[in-house]
PDB file of C-alpha atoms in Angstrom:
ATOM      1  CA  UNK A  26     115.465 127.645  83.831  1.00 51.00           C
ATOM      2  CA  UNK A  27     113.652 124.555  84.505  1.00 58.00           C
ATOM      3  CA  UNK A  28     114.539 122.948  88.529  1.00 55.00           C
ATOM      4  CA  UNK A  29     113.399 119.244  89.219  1.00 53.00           C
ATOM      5  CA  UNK A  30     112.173 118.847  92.433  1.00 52.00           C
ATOM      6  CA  UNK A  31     111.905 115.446  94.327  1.00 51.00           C
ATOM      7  CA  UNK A  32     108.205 114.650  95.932  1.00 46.00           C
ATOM      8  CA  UNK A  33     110.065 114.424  98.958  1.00 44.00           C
ATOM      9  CA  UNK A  34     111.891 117.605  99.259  1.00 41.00           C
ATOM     10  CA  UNK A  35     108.545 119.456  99.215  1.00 43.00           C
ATOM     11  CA  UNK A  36     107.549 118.279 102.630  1.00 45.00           C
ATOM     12  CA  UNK A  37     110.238 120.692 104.381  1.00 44.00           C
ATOM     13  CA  UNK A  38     109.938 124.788 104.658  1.00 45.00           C
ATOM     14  CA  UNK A  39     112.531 124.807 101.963  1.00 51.00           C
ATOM     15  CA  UNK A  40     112.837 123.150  98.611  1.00 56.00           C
ATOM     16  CA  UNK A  41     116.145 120.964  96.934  1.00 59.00           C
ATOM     17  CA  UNK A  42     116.043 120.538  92.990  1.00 64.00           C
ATOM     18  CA  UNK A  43     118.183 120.059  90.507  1.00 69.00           C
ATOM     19  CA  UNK A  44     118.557 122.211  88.223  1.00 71.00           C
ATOM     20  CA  UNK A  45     117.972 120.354  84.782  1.00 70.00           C
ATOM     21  CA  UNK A  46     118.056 123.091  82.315  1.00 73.00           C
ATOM     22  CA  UNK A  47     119.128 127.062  82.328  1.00 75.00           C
ATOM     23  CA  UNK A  48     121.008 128.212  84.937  1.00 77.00           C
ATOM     24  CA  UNK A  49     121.014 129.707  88.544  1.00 72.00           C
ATOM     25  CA  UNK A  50     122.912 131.839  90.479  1.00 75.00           C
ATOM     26  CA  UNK A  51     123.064 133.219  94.362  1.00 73.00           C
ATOM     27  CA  UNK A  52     120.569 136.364  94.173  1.00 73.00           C
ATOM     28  CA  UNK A  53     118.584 135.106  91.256  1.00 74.00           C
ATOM     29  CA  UNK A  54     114.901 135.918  91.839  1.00 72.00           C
ATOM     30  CA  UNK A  55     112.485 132.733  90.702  1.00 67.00           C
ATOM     31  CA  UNK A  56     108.624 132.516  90.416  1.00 65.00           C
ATOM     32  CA  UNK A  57     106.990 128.952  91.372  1.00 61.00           C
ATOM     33  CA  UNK A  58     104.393 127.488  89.663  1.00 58.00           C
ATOM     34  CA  UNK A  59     102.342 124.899  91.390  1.00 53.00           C
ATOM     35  CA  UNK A  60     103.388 121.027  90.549  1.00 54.00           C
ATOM     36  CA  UNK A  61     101.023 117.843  90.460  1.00 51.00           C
ATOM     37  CA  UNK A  62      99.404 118.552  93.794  1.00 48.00           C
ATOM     38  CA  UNK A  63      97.959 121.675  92.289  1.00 50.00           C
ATOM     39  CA  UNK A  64      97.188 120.786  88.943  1.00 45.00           C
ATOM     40  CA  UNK A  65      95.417 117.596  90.437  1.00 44.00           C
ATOM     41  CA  UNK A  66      93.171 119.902  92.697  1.00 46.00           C
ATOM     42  CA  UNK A  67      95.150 118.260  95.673  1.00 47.00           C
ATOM     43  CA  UNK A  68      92.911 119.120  98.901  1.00 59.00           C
ATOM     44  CA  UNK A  69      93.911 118.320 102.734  1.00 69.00           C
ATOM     45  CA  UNK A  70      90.654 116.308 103.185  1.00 77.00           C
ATOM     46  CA  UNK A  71      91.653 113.712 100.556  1.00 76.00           C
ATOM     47  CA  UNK A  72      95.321 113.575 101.661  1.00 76.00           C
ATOM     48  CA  UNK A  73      94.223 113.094 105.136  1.00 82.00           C
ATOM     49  CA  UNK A  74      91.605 110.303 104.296  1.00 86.00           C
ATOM     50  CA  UNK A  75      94.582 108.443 102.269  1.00 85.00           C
ATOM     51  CA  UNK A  76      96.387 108.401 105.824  1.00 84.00           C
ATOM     52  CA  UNK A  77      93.527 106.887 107.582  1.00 89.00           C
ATOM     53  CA  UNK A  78      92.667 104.981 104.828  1.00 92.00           C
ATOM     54  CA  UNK A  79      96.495 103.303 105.413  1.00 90.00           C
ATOM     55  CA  UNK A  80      95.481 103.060 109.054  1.00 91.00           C
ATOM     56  CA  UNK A  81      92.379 101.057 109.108  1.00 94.00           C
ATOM     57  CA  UNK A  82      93.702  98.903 106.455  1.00 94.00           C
ATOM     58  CA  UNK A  83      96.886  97.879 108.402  1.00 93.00           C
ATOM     59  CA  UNK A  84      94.391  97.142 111.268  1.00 94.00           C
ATOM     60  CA  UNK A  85      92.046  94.802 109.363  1.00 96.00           C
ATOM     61  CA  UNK A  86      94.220  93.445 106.827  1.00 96.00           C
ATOM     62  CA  UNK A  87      97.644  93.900 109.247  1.00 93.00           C
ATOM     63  CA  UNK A  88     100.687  95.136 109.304  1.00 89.00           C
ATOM     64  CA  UNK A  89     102.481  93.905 106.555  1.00 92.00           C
ATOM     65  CA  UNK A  90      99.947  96.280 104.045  1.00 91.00           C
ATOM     66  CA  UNK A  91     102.323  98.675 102.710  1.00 87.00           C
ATOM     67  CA  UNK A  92     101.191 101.991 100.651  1.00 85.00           C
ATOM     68  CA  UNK A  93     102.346 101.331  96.873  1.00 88.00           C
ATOM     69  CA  UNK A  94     101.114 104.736  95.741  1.00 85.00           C
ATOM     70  CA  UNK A  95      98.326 107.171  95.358  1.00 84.00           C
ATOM     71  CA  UNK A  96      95.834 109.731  93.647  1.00 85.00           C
ATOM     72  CA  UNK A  97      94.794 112.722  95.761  1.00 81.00           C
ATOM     73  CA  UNK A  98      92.634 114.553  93.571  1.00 81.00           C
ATOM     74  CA  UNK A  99      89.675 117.303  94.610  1.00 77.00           C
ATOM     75  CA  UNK A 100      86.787 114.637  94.614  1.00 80.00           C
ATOM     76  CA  UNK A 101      88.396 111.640  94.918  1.00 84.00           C
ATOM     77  CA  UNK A 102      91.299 109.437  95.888  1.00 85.00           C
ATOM     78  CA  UNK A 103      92.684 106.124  94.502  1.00 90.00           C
ATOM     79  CA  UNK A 104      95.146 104.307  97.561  1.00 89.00           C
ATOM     80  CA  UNK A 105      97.641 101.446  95.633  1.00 91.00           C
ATOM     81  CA  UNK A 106      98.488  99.281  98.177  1.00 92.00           C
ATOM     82  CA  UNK A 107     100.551  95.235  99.134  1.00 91.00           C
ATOM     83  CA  UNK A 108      98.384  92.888 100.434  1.00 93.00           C
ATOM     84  CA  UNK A 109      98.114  88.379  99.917  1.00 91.00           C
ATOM     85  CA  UNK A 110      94.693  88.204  98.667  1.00 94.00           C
ATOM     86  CA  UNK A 111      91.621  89.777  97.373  1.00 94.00           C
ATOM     87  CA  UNK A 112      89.658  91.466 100.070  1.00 94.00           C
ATOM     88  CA  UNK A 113      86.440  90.105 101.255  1.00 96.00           C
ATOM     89  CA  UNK A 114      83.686  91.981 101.760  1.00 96.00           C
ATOM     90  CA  UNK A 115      83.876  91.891 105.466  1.00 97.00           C
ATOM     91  CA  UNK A 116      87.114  93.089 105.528  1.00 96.00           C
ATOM     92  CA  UNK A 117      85.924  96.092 103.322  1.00 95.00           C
ATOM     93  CA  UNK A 118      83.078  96.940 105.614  1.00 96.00           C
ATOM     94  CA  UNK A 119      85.513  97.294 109.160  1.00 96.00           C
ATOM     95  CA  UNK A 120      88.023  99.218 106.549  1.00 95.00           C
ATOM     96  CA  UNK A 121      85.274 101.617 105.944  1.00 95.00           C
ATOM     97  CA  UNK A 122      83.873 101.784 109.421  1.00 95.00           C
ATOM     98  CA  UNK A 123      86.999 102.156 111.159  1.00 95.00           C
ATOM     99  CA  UNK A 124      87.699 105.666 108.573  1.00 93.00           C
ATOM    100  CA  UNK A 125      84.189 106.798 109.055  1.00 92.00           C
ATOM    101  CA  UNK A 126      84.258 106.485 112.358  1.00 93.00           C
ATOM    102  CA  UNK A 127      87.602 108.685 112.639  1.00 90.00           C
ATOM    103  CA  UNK A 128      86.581 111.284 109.987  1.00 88.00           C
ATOM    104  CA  UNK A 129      83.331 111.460 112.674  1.00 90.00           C
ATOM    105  CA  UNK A 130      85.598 112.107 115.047  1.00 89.00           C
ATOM    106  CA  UNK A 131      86.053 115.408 113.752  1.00 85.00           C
ATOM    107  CA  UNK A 132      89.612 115.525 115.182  1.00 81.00           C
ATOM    108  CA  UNK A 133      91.870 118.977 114.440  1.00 78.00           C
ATOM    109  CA  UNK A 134      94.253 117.813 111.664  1.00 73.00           C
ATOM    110  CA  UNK A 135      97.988 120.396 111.804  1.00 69.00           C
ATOM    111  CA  UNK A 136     101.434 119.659 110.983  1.00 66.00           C
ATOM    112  CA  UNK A 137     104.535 120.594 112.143  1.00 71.00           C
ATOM    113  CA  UNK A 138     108.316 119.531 111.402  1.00 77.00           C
ATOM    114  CA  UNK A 139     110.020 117.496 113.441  1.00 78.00           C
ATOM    115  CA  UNK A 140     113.463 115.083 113.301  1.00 81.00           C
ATOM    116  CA  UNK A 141     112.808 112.233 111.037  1.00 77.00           C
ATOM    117  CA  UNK A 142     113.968 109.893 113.914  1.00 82.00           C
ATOM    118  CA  UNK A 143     111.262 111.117 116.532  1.00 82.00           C
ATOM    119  CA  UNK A 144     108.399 111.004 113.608  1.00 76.00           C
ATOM    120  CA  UNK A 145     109.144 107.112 113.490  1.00 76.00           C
ATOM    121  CA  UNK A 146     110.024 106.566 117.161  1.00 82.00           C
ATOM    122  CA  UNK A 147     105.964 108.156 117.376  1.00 77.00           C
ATOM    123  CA  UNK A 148     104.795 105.382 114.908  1.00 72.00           C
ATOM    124  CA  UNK A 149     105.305 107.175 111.711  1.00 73.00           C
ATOM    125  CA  UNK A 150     105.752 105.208 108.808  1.00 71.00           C
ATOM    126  CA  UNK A 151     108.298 105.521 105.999  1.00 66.00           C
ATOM    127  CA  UNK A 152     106.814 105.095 102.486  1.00 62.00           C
ATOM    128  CA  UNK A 153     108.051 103.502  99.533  1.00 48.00           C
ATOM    129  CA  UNK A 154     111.786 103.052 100.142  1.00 54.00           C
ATOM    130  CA  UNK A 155     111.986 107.328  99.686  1.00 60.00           C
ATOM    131  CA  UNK A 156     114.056 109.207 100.952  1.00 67.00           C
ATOM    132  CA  UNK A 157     113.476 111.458 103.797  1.00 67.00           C
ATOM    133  CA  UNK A 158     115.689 114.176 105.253  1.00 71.00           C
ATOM    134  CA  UNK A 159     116.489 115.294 108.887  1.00 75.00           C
ATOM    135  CA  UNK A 160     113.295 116.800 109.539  1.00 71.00           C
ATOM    136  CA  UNK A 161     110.035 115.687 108.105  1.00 68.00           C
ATOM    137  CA  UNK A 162     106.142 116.919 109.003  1.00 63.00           C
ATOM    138  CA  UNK A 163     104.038 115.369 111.803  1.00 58.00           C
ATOM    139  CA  UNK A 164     101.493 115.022 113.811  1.00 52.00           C
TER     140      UNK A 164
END
């Protein structure tokens, strides 16, 4: 049996797929296997740095930058991203002070779920047109 999962749905305490091959009943027992996150050596410290990455660039750059995509790898993190122009070097100095200043911060980083409405009435922001169910993770 092969189930399709949408990036999205993994957020919650429970998964939605599809299945797209085989079959599944009520009762079945499954094993998982860990997706792209895992086989990418996904680590919290690179996911978290994409997030304040998005951050500092939406306060030098403003608030029209929008996250396009990403690569959060083990070692290393690529952050796709809208913006007008090229950046200048002085906007890519304040970009990296304002993250290394946070990550000095040393704050406690935690999730929990919450209703997708409160996560954006708290400033949360929705990425790439997906979609997002009732209850999403926060801050």
């Amino acid at each position: 049996m092969l189930l399709k999962i949408p990036f999205s749905s993994r957020a919650s305490s429970f998964i939605t797929g599809k299945v797209v091959s085989g079959s599944l009943a009520a009762g079945d027992e499954a094993e998982g296997k860990g997706g792209r996150r895992k086989a990418a050596g996904y680590r919290p410290a690179t996911h978290t740095a994409t997030h304040l990455l998005h951050y500092a660039l939406r306060n030098v750059l403003g608030e029209h930058v929008q996250q396009r995509g990403s690569l959060v790898a083990a070692d290393r993190l690529r952050f796709d991203f809208s913006h007008l122009s090229a950046m200048t070097p002085q906007e890519i100095a304040e970009v990296q002070d304002i993250v290394n200043t946070e990550i000095r911060r040393n704050l406690a980083v935690y999730d929990n779920e919450i209703p997708y409405k409160q996560a954006i009435a708290e400033g949360a922001i929705a990425l790439f047109d997906e979609k997002y169910g009732d209850v999403v993770r926060g801050a």
